[in-house]
Coordinates of N, CA and C in Angstrom, one line a residue:
M484 N 4.3 -57.0 -10.9 CA 3.0 -56.8 -10.2 C 2.9 -55.3 -10.0
S485 N 1.7 -54.7 -10.4 CA 1.5 -53.3 -10.3 C 1.2 -53.0 -8.8
K486 N 1.5 -51.7 -8.4 CA 1.3 -51.3 -7.0 C -0.2 -51.0 -6.9
P487 N -0.8 -51.2 -5.7 CA -2.2 -50.9 -5.4 C -2.4 -49.4 -5.6
K488 N -3.5 -49.0 -6.1 CA -3.9 -47.6 -6.2 C -3.9 -46.9 -4.8
K489 N -3.7 -45.6 -4.8 CA -3.6 -44.9 -3.5 C -5.0 -45.0 -2.8
D490 N -6.1 -44.9 -3.5 CA -7.4 -45.0 -2.9 C -7.6 -46.3 -2.3
E491 N -7.1 -47.4 -2.9 CA -7.3 -48.7 -2.4 C -6.5 -48.9 -1.1
R492 N -5.3 -48.3 -1.1 CA -4.4 -48.4 0.0 C -5.1 -47.7 1.2
L493 N -5.6 -46.5 1.0 CA -6.2 -45.7 2.0 C -7.5 -46.5 2.6
A494 N -8.2 -47.1 1.7 CA -9.4 -47.8 2.1 C -9.0 -49.0 3.0
T495 N -7.9 -49.7 2.7 CA -7.4 -50.8 3.5 C -7.0 -50.3 4.8
E496 N -6.3 -49.1 4.9 CA -5.8 -48.5 6.1 C -7.0 -48.1 7.0
K497 N -8.0 -47.5 6.4 CA -9.2 -47.1 7.1 C -9.9 -48.3 7.7
A498 N -10.1 -49.4 6.9 CA -10.7 -50.6 7.4 C -10.0 -51.2 8.6
A499 N -8.7 -51.2 8.5 CA -7.9 -51.7 9.6 C -8.0 -50.9 10.9
L500 N -8.0 -49.5 10.7 CA -8.2 -48.6 11.8 C -9.6 -48.8 12.5
R501 N -10.6 -49.0 11.6 CA -11.9 -49.2 12.2 C -12.0 -50.4 13.1
E502 N -11.4 -51.5 12.6 CA -11.4 -52.7 13.4 C -10.7 -52.6 14.7
R503 N -9.6 -51.8 14.6 CA -8.8 -51.5 15.8 C -9.5 -50.7 16.8
M504 N -10.3 -49.7 16.3 CA -10.9 -48.7 17.2 C -12.2 -49.1 17.8
K505 N -12.9 -50.1 17.2 CA -14.2 -50.5 17.8 C -14.0 -51.0 19.2
P506 N -13.1 -52.0 19.5 CA -13.0 -52.4 20.9 C -12.4 -51.3 21.8
V507 N -11.6 -50.4 21.2 CA -11.2 -49.2 22.0 C -12.3 -48.4 22.5
R508 N -13.2 -48.1 21.6 CA -14.4 -47.3 21.9 C -15.3 -48.1 22.9
D509 N -15.5 -49.4 22.7 CA -16.3 -50.2 23.6 C -15.7 -50.2 25.0
K510 N -14.4 -50.3 25.2 CA -13.8 -50.2 26.5 C -13.9 -48.9 27.1
A511 N -13.8 -47.8 26.4 CA -13.9 -46.4 26.9 C -15.4 -46.2 27.4
A512 N -16.3 -46.7 26.6 CA -17.7 -46.5 27.0 C -18.1 -47.3 28.3
A513 N -17.5 -48.5 28.4 CA -17.8 -49.3 29.6 C -17.1 -48.7 30.8
A514 N -16.1 -47.9 30.7 CA -15.4 -47.3 31.8 C -15.9 -46.0 32.2
L515 N -16.9 -45.4 31.5 CA -17.4 -44.1 31.7 C -18.0 -44.0 33.1
D516 N -17.6 -42.9 33.8 CA -18.1 -42.7 35.2 C -19.3 -41.8 35.0
P517 N -20.5 -42.3 35.3 CA -21.8 -41.5 35.0 C -21.8 -40.2 35.8
E518 N -21.4 -40.2 37.0 CA -21.5 -39.0 37.8 C -20.6 -37.9 37.3
R519 N -19.3 -38.3 37.1 CA -18.4 -37.3 36.5 C -18.8 -36.9 35.1
F520 N -19.3 -37.8 34.3 CA -19.7 -37.4 33.0 C -20.9 -36.4 33.0
A521 N -21.8 -36.7 33.9 CA -23.0 -35.8 34.0 C -22.5 -34.4 34.5
A522 N -21.6 -34.3 35.4 CA -21.0 -33.0 35.8 C -20.3 -32.3 34.7
H523 N -19.6 -33.1 33.9 CA -18.9 -32.5 32.7 C -19.8 -31.9 31.7
L524 N -21.0 -32.6 31.5 CA -21.9 -32.1 30.5 C -22.5 -30.8 30.9
E525 N -22.6 -30.5 32.1 CA -23.1 -29.2 32.5 C -22.2 -28.1 32.0
V526 N -20.9 -28.3 32.0 CA -19.9 -27.3 31.5 C -19.9 -27.3 30.0
V527 N -20.1 -28.5 29.4 CA -20.2 -28.6 27.9 C -21.4 -27.8 27.4
V528 N -22.5 -27.9 28.0 CA -23.7 -27.2 27.6 C -23.5 -25.7 27.7
D529 N -22.8 -25.2 28.8 CA -22.5 -23.8 28.9 C -21.6 -23.4 27.8
Y530 N -20.6 -24.2 27.5 CA -19.7 -23.9 26.4 C -20.4 -23.8 25.0
L531 N -21.3 -24.7 24.8 CA -22.1 -24.7 23.5 C -23.0 -23.5 23.4
Q532 N -23.5 -23.0 24.6 CA -24.3 -21.8 24.6 C -23.5 -20.6 24.2
R533 N -22.2 -20.6 24.5 CA -21.3 -19.5 24.1 C -21.0 -19.5 22.7
L534 N -21.1 -20.7 22.1 CA -20.8 -20.9 20.6 C -22.0 -20.6 19.8
A535 N -23.2 -20.8 20.3 CA -24.4 -20.7 19.4 C -25.5 -20.1 20.2
D536 N -26.3 -19.3 19.6 CA -27.5 -18.6 20.2 C -28.7 -19.6 20.0
C537 N -29.3 -20.0 21.1 CA -30.4 -21.0 21.0 C -31.6 -20.4 20.3
E538 N -31.7 -19.1 20.2 CA -32.8 -18.4 19.5 C -32.5 -18.3 18.0
E539 N -31.3 -18.5 17.6 CA -30.9 -18.3 16.2 C -30.8 -19.5 15.3
G540 N -30.8 -20.7 16.0 CA -30.6 -21.9 15.1 C -30.7 -23.2 15.9
Y541 N -30.6 -24.3 15.1 CA -30.7 -25.6 15.7 C -29.3 -26.1 16.0
I542 N -29.2 -27.1 16.9 CA -28.1 -27.9 17.0 C -28.4 -29.2 16.4
A543 N -27.6 -29.6 15.4 CA -27.7 -30.9 14.8 C -27.0 -31.9 15.6
T544 N -27.7 -32.9 16.2 CA -27.1 -33.8 17.1 C -27.3 -35.2 16.6
Y545 N -27.2 -36.3 17.4 CA -27.5 -37.6 17.0 C -28.0 -38.4 18.2
V546 N -28.7 -39.5 17.9 CA -29.2 -40.4 18.9 C -28.2 -41.5 19.0
S547 N -27.4 -41.6 20.1 CA -26.3 -42.6 20.2 C -26.8 -44.0 20.3
V548 N -26.1 -44.9 19.7 CA -26.4 -46.3 19.8 C -25.1 -47.1 20.2
G549 N -25.2 -48.2 20.8 CA -24.0 -49.0 21.1 C -23.1 -48.2 22.0
S550 N -21.8 -48.3 21.7 CA -20.8 -47.6 22.5 C -20.4 -46.2 22.0
E551 N -21.2 -45.7 21.1 CA -21.0 -44.3 20.7 C -21.0 -43.3 21.9
F552 N -20.3 -42.2 21.8 CA -20.3 -41.2 22.8 C -21.8 -40.9 23.1
P553 N -22.2 -41.1 24.3 CA -23.6 -41.0 24.7 C -24.2 -39.6 24.6
T554 N -25.4 -39.5 24.0 CA -26.0 -38.2 23.8 C -27.3 -38.0 24.5
A555 N -27.9 -39.0 25.1 CA -29.2 -38.9 25.7 C -29.3 -37.8 26.7
L556 N -28.3 -37.8 27.7 CA -28.3 -36.7 28.7 C -27.9 -35.4 28.1
L557 N -27.0 -35.4 27.2 CA -26.5 -34.1 26.5 C -27.7 -33.5 25.8
N558 N -28.4 -34.3 25.0 CA -29.6 -33.8 24.3 C -30.6 -33.2 25.2
A559 N -30.9 -33.9 26.3 CA -31.9 -33.4 27.3 C -31.5 -32.1 27.9
R560 N -30.2 -32.0 28.2 CA -29.7 -30.7 28.8 C -29.7 -29.6 27.8
L561 N -29.4 -29.9 26.5 CA -29.5 -28.9 25.5 C -30.9 -28.4 25.3
R562 N -31.9 -29.3 25.3 CA -33.3 -28.9 25.2 C -33.6 -28.0 26.4
A563 N -33.2 -28.4 27.6 CA -33.5 -27.6 28.8 C -32.9 -26.2 28.7
A564 N -31.8 -26.1 28.0 CA -31.1 -24.8 27.9 C -31.8 -23.9 26.8
G565 N -32.8 -24.5 26.1 CA -33.5 -23.7 25.1 C -33.2 -24.0 23.7
F566 N -32.3 -24.9 23.4 CA -32.0 -25.3 22.0 C -33.0 -26.1 21.4
R567 N -33.2 -25.9 20.1 CA -34.0 -26.8 19.3 C -33.0 -27.8 18.6
L568 N -33.3 -29.1 18.6 CA -32.4 -30.1 18.1 C -32.9 -30.8 16.9
C569 N -32.0 -31.2 16.0 CA -32.4 -32.0 14.9 C -31.4 -33.1 14.7
V570 N -31.8 -34.2 13.9 CA -30.9 -35.3 13.7 C -31.0 -35.7 12.2
L571 N -30.1 -36.5 11.7 CA -30.1 -37.0 10.4 C -31.3 -38.0 10.3
C572 N -32.1 -37.9 9.2 CA -33.2 -38.8 9.0 C -33.1 -39.3 7.6
W573 N -33.5 -40.5 7.4 CA -33.6 -41.1 6.0 C -35.0 -40.8 5.5
D574 N -35.1 -40.0 4.5 CA -36.4 -39.8 3.9 C -36.6 -40.9 2.8
A575 N -37.4 -41.9 3.2 CA -37.5 -43.1 2.3 C -38.2 -42.7 1.0
E576 N -39.1 -41.7 1.0 CA -39.8 -41.3 -0.3 C -38.8 -40.6 -1.2
A577 N -38.0 -39.7 -0.7 CA -37.1 -39.0 -1.5 C -35.8 -39.7 -1.7
K578 N -35.5 -40.7 -0.9 CA -34.3 -41.5 -0.9 C -33.1 -40.6 -0.7
V579 N -33.1 -39.8 0.4 CA -32.0 -38.9 0.7 C -32.0 -38.7 2.2
Y580 N -30.9 -38.4 2.8 CA -30.8 -38.0 4.2 C -31.1 -36.5 4.3
V581 N -31.9 -36.2 5.3 CA -32.3 -34.8 5.6 C -32.2 -34.6 7.1
W582 N -32.2 -33.3 7.5 CA -32.2 -33.0 8.9 C -33.7 -33.0 9.3
G583 N -34.0 -33.6 10.4 CA -35.4 -33.6 10.9 C -35.4 -33.3 12.4
E584 N -36.4 -32.5 12.8 CA -36.4 -32.0 14.2 C -36.6 -33.2 15.1
L585 N -35.8 -33.2 16.2 CA -35.8 -34.3 17.2 C -36.9 -34.1 18.2
T586 N -38.1 -34.5 17.8 CA -39.3 -34.4 18.7 C -40.1 -35.7 18.5
G587 N -40.9 -36.0 19.5 CA -41.9 -37.1 19.4 C -41.2 -38.5 19.4
D588 N -42.0 -39.4 18.9 CA -41.5 -40.8 19.0 C -40.4 -41.1 18.0
L589 N -39.5 -42.1 18.3 CA -38.5 -42.5 17.4 C -38.7 -43.9 16.9
V590 N -38.3 -44.1 15.7 CA -38.4 -45.4 15.0 C -37.0 -45.7 14.4
P591 N -36.7 -47.0 14.2 CA -35.5 -47.4 13.6 C -35.3 -46.9 12.2
G592 N -34.2 -46.2 11.9 CA -33.8 -45.8 10.6 C -32.8 -46.8 10.0
P593 N -32.1 -46.3 9.0 CA -31.1 -47.2 8.4 C -30.1 -47.7 9.4
H594 N -29.7 -49.0 9.3 CA -28.7 -49.6 10.3 C -29.2 -49.6 11.7
G595 N -30.6 -49.4 11.9 CA -31.1 -49.5 13.2 C -31.0 -48.2 14.0
I596 N -30.5 -47.1 13.4 CA -30.3 -45.8 14.1 C -31.6 -45.1 14.3
P597 N -32.0 -44.8 15.5 CA -33.3 -44.1 15.7 C -33.4 -42.8 15.1
Q598 N -34.6 -42.5 14.6 CA -34.9 -41.2 14.0 C -36.4 -40.9 14.2
P599 N -36.8 -39.6 14.2 CA -38.2 -39.3 14.4 C -39.1 -40.1 13.5
A600 N -40.2 -40.5 14.1 CA -41.3 -41.2 13.3 C -41.9 -40.3 12.3
E601 N -42.0 -39.0 12.6 CA -42.5 -38.0 11.7 C -41.4 -37.1 11.4
I602 N -41.0 -37.0 10.2 CA -39.9 -36.1 9.8 C -40.4 -34.7 9.6
I603 N -39.9 -33.7 10.5 CA -40.2 -32.3 10.4 C -38.9 -31.7 9.8
P604 N -38.9 -31.4 8.6 CA -37.6 -30.9 7.9 C -37.0 -29.7 8.6
V605 N -35.7 -29.7 8.6 CA -34.9 -28.5 9.1 C -33.9 -28.1 8.0
D606 N -33.9 -26.9 7.6 CA -33.0 -26.4 6.5 C -31.6 -26.3 7.1
D607 N -30.7 -26.6 6.2 CA -29.2 -26.5 6.5 C -28.9 -25.1 7.1
A608 N -29.5 -24.1 6.5 CA -29.2 -22.7 6.9 C -29.7 -22.4 8.3
D609 N -30.5 -23.2 8.9 CA -31.0 -23.0 10.2 C -30.2 -23.7 11.3
I610 N -29.1 -24.3 10.9 CA -28.3 -25.1 11.8 C -27.0 -24.3 12.2
A611 N -26.8 -24.1 13.5 CA -25.7 -23.3 14.0 C -24.5 -24.2 14.4
L612 N -24.8 -25.4 14.9 CA -23.8 -26.4 15.4 C -24.2 -27.8 14.9
A613 N -23.2 -28.5 14.5 CA -23.4 -29.9 14.2 C -22.5 -30.8 15.0
L614 N -23.0 -31.8 15.7 CA -22.3 -32.7 16.5 C -22.2 -34.0 15.8
A615 N -21.0 -34.5 15.6 CA -20.8 -35.7 14.7 C -20.1 -36.8 15.5
P616 N -20.6 -38.0 15.4 CA -19.9 -39.1 16.1 C -18.8 -39.6 15.2
G617 N -18.0 -40.6 15.7 CA -16.9 -41.1 14.8 C -16.2 -42.2 15.6
L618 N -15.4 -43.0 14.9 CA -14.6 -44.1 15.5 C -13.3 -43.6 15.9
A619 N -12.7 -42.6 15.2 CA -11.4 -42.1 15.5 C -11.3 -40.7 15.0
F620 N -10.5 -39.9 15.7 CA -10.2 -38.5 15.3 C -8.7 -38.3 15.5
A621 N -8.1 -37.4 14.6 CA -6.7 -37.1 14.7 C -6.5 -35.7 14.3
L622 N -5.6 -35.0 15.0 CA -5.2 -33.6 14.6 C -4.6 -33.6 13.2
I623 N -5.0 -32.8 12.3 CA -4.4 -32.7 11.0 C -3.2 -31.8 11.1
P624 N -2.0 -32.3 10.6 CA -0.8 -31.4 10.8 C -1.0 -30.1 10.1
D625 N -0.4 -29.1 10.8 CA -0.4 -27.7 10.4 C -1.8 -27.1 10.3
T626 N -2.8 -27.6 11.0 CA -4.1 -27.0 11.0 C -4.6 -27.1 12.4
F627 N -5.8 -26.5 12.6 CA -6.5 -26.6 13.9 C -7.8 -27.4 13.7
E628 N -7.7 -28.4 12.8 CA -8.9 -29.3 12.5 C -8.5 -30.7 12.8
F629 N -9.6 -31.5 13.0 CA -9.4 -33.0 13.2 C -10.0 -33.8 12.1
A630 N -9.2 -34.7 11.6 CA -9.7 -35.7 10.7 C -10.6 -36.6 11.4
R631 N -11.7 -37.1 10.8 CA -12.7 -37.9 11.4 C -12.8 -39.2 10.6
L632 N -12.8 -40.4 11.3 CA -13.0 -41.7 10.7 C -14.4 -42.2 11.2
G633 N -15.3 -42.3 10.2 CA -16.6 -42.9 10.5 C -16.7 -44.4 10.2
H634 N -17.9 -44.8 10.0 CA -18.1 -46.3 9.7 C -17.9 -46.7 8.3
G635 N -17.7 -45.7 7.4 CA -17.4 -46.1 6.0 C -18.4 -45.8 5.0
G636 N -19.6 -45.3 5.4 CA -20.6 -45.0 4.5 C -20.5 -43.6 3.8
G637 N -19.8 -42.7 4.5 CA -19.6 -41.4 4.0 C -20.7 -40.4 4.2
V638 N -21.7 -40.9 4.9 CA -22.9 -40.0 5.1 C -22.6 -38.7 5.8
Y639 N -21.9 -38.7 6.9 CA -21.6 -37.5 7.6 C -20.6 -36.6 6.8
D640 N -19.7 -37.2 6.0 CA -18.8 -36.4 5.2 C -19.6 -35.6 4.2
R641 N -20.6 -36.2 3.6 CA -21.4 -35.5 2.6 C -22.3 -34.5 3.2
I642 N -22.9 -34.9 4.3 CA -23.9 -34.0 4.9 C -23.2 -32.8 5.6
L643 N -22.0 -33.0 6.2 CA -21.3 -31.8 6.8 C -20.8 -30.9 5.7
A644 N -20.3 -31.5 4.6 CA -19.9 -30.6 3.4 C -21.0 -29.8 2.9
R645 N -22.2 -30.4 2.8 CA -23.4 -29.7 2.3 C -23.8 -28.6 3.3
L646 N -23.6 -28.9 4.6 CA -24.0 -27.9 5.6 C -23.1 -26.7 5.5
E647 N -21.8 -27.0 5.3 CA -20.8 -25.9 5.2 C -21.2 -25.0 4.0
E648 N -21.6 -25.6 2.9 CA -22.0 -24.8 1.7 C -23.3 -24.0 1.9
N649 N -24.2 -24.5 2.7 CA -25.5 -23.9 2.8 C -25.7 -23.1 4.1
S650 N -24.8 -23.3 5.1 CA -24.8 -22.6 6.3 C -23.4 -22.3 6.8
P651 N -22.8 -21.2 6.1 CA -21.4 -20.9 6.4 C -21.0 -20.6 7.8
M652 N -22.0 -20.3 8.7 CA -21.7 -19.9 10.0 C -21.7 -21.2 10.9
S653 N -22.1 -22.3 10.4 CA -22.2 -23.5 11.3 C -20.8 -24.0 11.7
I654 N -20.8 -24.7 12.8 CA -19.5 -25.3 13.3 C -19.7 -26.8 13.5
A655 N -18.8 -27.6 13.0 CA -18.8 -29.0 13.1 C -17.9 -29.5 14.3
I656 N -18.5 -30.2 15.2 CA -17.8 -30.6 16.4 C -17.9 -32.2 16.5
G657 N -16.8 -32.8 16.7 CA -16.7 -34.2 16.9 C -17.0 -34.6 18.4
L658 N -17.7 -35.7 18.6 CA -17.9 -36.2 19.9 C -17.3 -37.6 20.0
C659 N -16.4 -37.8 21.0 CA -15.7 -39.1 21.1 C -15.1 -39.2 22.5
F660 N -14.6 -40.4 22.8 CA -13.8 -40.6 24.1 C -12.4 -40.2 23.8
N661 N -11.7 -39.9 24.9 CA -10.2 -39.6 24.8 C -9.5 -40.6 24.0
A662 N -9.8 -41.9 24.3 CA -9.1 -43.0 23.7 C -9.3 -43.1 22.2
Q663 N -10.3 -42.4 21.7 CA -10.5 -42.4 20.2 C -9.7 -41.3 19.5
V664 N -9.0 -40.5 20.2 CA -8.1 -39.5 19.6 C -6.8 -40.1 19.4
V665 N -6.4 -40.3 18.1 CA -5.2 -41.0 17.7 C -4.2 -40.1 17.0
P666 N -3.0 -40.6 16.8 CA -2.0 -39.7 16.1 C -2.3 -39.4 14.7
S667 N -2.9 -40.3 14.0 CA -3.3 -40.0 12.6 C -4.4 -40.8 12.1
V668 N -5.2 -40.3 11.1 CA -6.3 -41.0 10.5 C -6.1 -40.8 9.0
P669 N -6.2 -41.9 8.2 CA -6.1 -41.8 6.7 C -7.2 -40.9 6.2
Q670 N -6.8 -40.1 5.2 CA -7.8 -39.2 4.7 C -7.8 -39.2 3.1
T671 N -9.0 -39.0 2.6 CA -9.2 -38.8 1.2 C -9.7 -37.4 0.9
A672 N -9.8 -37.0 -0.3 CA -10.3 -35.6 -0.6 C -11.8 -35.5 -0.2
H673 N -12.5 -36.6 0.0 CA -13.9 -36.5 0.3 C -14.2 -36.5 1.8
D674 N -13.2 -36.7 2.6 CA -13.4 -36.7 4.1 C -13.5 -35.3 4.6
Y675 N -14.5 -35.2 5.5 CA -14.8 -33.8 6.0 C -14.3 -33.7 7.5
P676 N -13.4 -32.8 7.8 CA -12.9 -32.6 9.2 C -13.9 -31.9 10.1
V677 N -13.6 -32.0 11.4 CA -14.3 -31.2 12.4 C -13.3 -30.2 12.9
C678 N -13.8 -29.1 13.4 CA -12.9 -28.0 13.9 C -12.7 -28.1 15.4
Q679 N -13.6 -28.9 16.1 CA -13.4 -29.0 17.6 C -13.8 -30.4 18.0
L680 N -13.4 -30.7 19.2 CA -13.8 -32.0 19.8 C -14.4 -31.8 21.2
I681 N -15.3 -32.7 21.5 CA -15.8 -32.9 22.9 C -15.5 -34.3 23.3
T682 N -14.8 -34.5 24.4 CA -14.6 -35.8 24.9 C -15.3 -36.0 26.3
E683 N -15.1 -37.1 27.0 CA -15.8 -37.3 28.3 C -15.3 -36.4 29.4
D684 N -14.1 -35.7 29.1 CA -13.6 -34.8 30.2 C -13.0 -33.5 29.6
A685 N -13.1 -33.3 28.4 CA -12.5 -32.1 27.8 C -13.3 -31.6 26.6
F686 N -13.0 -30.4 26.2 CA -13.6 -29.8 25.0 C -12.9 -28.6 24.5
G687 N -13.1 -28.3 23.2 CA -12.5 -27.1 22.7 C -11.7 -27.3 21.4
Q688 N -11.0 -26.2 21.0 CA -10.3 -26.3 19.7 C -8.9 -26.9 20.0
A689 N -8.3 -27.4 18.9 CA -7.0 -28.0 19.1 C -5.9 -26.9 19.2
D690 N -4.9 -27.2 20.0 CA -3.7 -26.4 20.1 C -2.6 -27.3 20.3
E691 N -1.7 -27.4 19.3 CA -0.7 -28.4 19.3 C 0.2 -28.3 20.5
A692 N 0.4 -27.1 21.1 CA 1.2 -26.9 22.2 C 0.6 -27.4 23.5
L693 N -0.7 -27.7 23.4 CA -1.4 -28.2 24.6 C -1.9 -29.7 24.4
C694 N -1.4 -30.3 23.4 CA -1.7 -31.7 23.1 C -0.6 -32.6 23.5
D695 N -0.8 -33.6 24.3 CA 0.2 -34.6 24.7 C 0.1 -35.8 23.9
M696 N 1.2 -36.2 23.2 CA 1.2 -37.4 22.5 C 1.5 -38.5 23.5
E697 N 0.5 -39.5 23.6 CA 0.7 -40.6 24.5 C 0.5 -41.9 23.7
D698 N 0.8 -43.0 24.4 CA 0.7 -44.3 23.7 C -0.7 -44.5 23.1
E699 N -1.7 -44.0 23.8 CA -3.1 -44.2 23.3 C -3.6 -43.1 22.4
G700 N -2.7 -42.1 22.1 CA -3.1 -41.0 21.2 C -2.9 -39.7 21.8
I701 N -3.6 -38.7 21.3 CA -3.5 -37.3 21.8 C -4.6 -37.0 22.8
H702 N -4.2 -36.5 23.9 CA -5.2 -36.0 24.9 C -5.3 -34.5 24.8
I703 N -6.5 -34.1 24.5 CA -6.8 -32.6 24.4 C -6.9 -32.0 25.7
H704 N -6.1 -31.1 26.1 CA -6.1 -30.4 27.4 C -6.7 -29.0 27.4
C705 N -6.8 -28.5 26.2 CA -7.3 -27.1 26.1 C -8.8 -27.0 26.4
C706 N -9.2 -25.9 27.1 CA -10.6 -25.6 27.4 C -11.2 -26.7 28.3
T707 N -10.5 -27.3 29.2 CA -11.1 -28.4 30.0 C -11.9 -27.7 31.2
D708 N -12.6 -28.6 31.8 CA -13.4 -28.1 32.9 C -12.7 -28.4 34.3
S709 N -11.5 -28.9 34.2 CA -10.8 -29.2 35.4 C -9.7 -28.2 35.6

């Protein structure tokens, strides 16, 4: 019997990790302390202001659904700080994902994910920061980047790679709960990493000396607000 191909093995490992992480994320979202989280977001917005000039570009964010790291309050505070926001939108006519300004009414897009009813295009070159959701993140050995596990469609991998090509100064940041940061995530050549993480109580770049390996994964202690 021939051995499974490497890509098939990785696909199987990814699928298994997705199934394991969905209830983990659900539990973390249910346990979120709204008051503490709101206070943390004040510090996060200040941090993002130091990373990007609100007069120079957009922040590419997302409209959270289900147990994803919540963005409603974060997006509102970023707007109040002067940032222009955009989200991924499915252009049904062109049959392609584009960045669209986050304004006005929202309608269901692919998989029920809300997007602006009227798509006002935003060029990749105008994006300074990109905030990406995920099911799991893991520090990539010998780097200061995090592997990201999405839902399997590869949309964010392709769009973030395109963003890097067209907007070299942009920064990709993953949003997740602490419990979603795990020791390892299977990777293929097409997977796109993020260079920073924001969790419900921490944010910043990875520093292996400041990461504690625990039963539930890696807890990022660098650049915390506590």
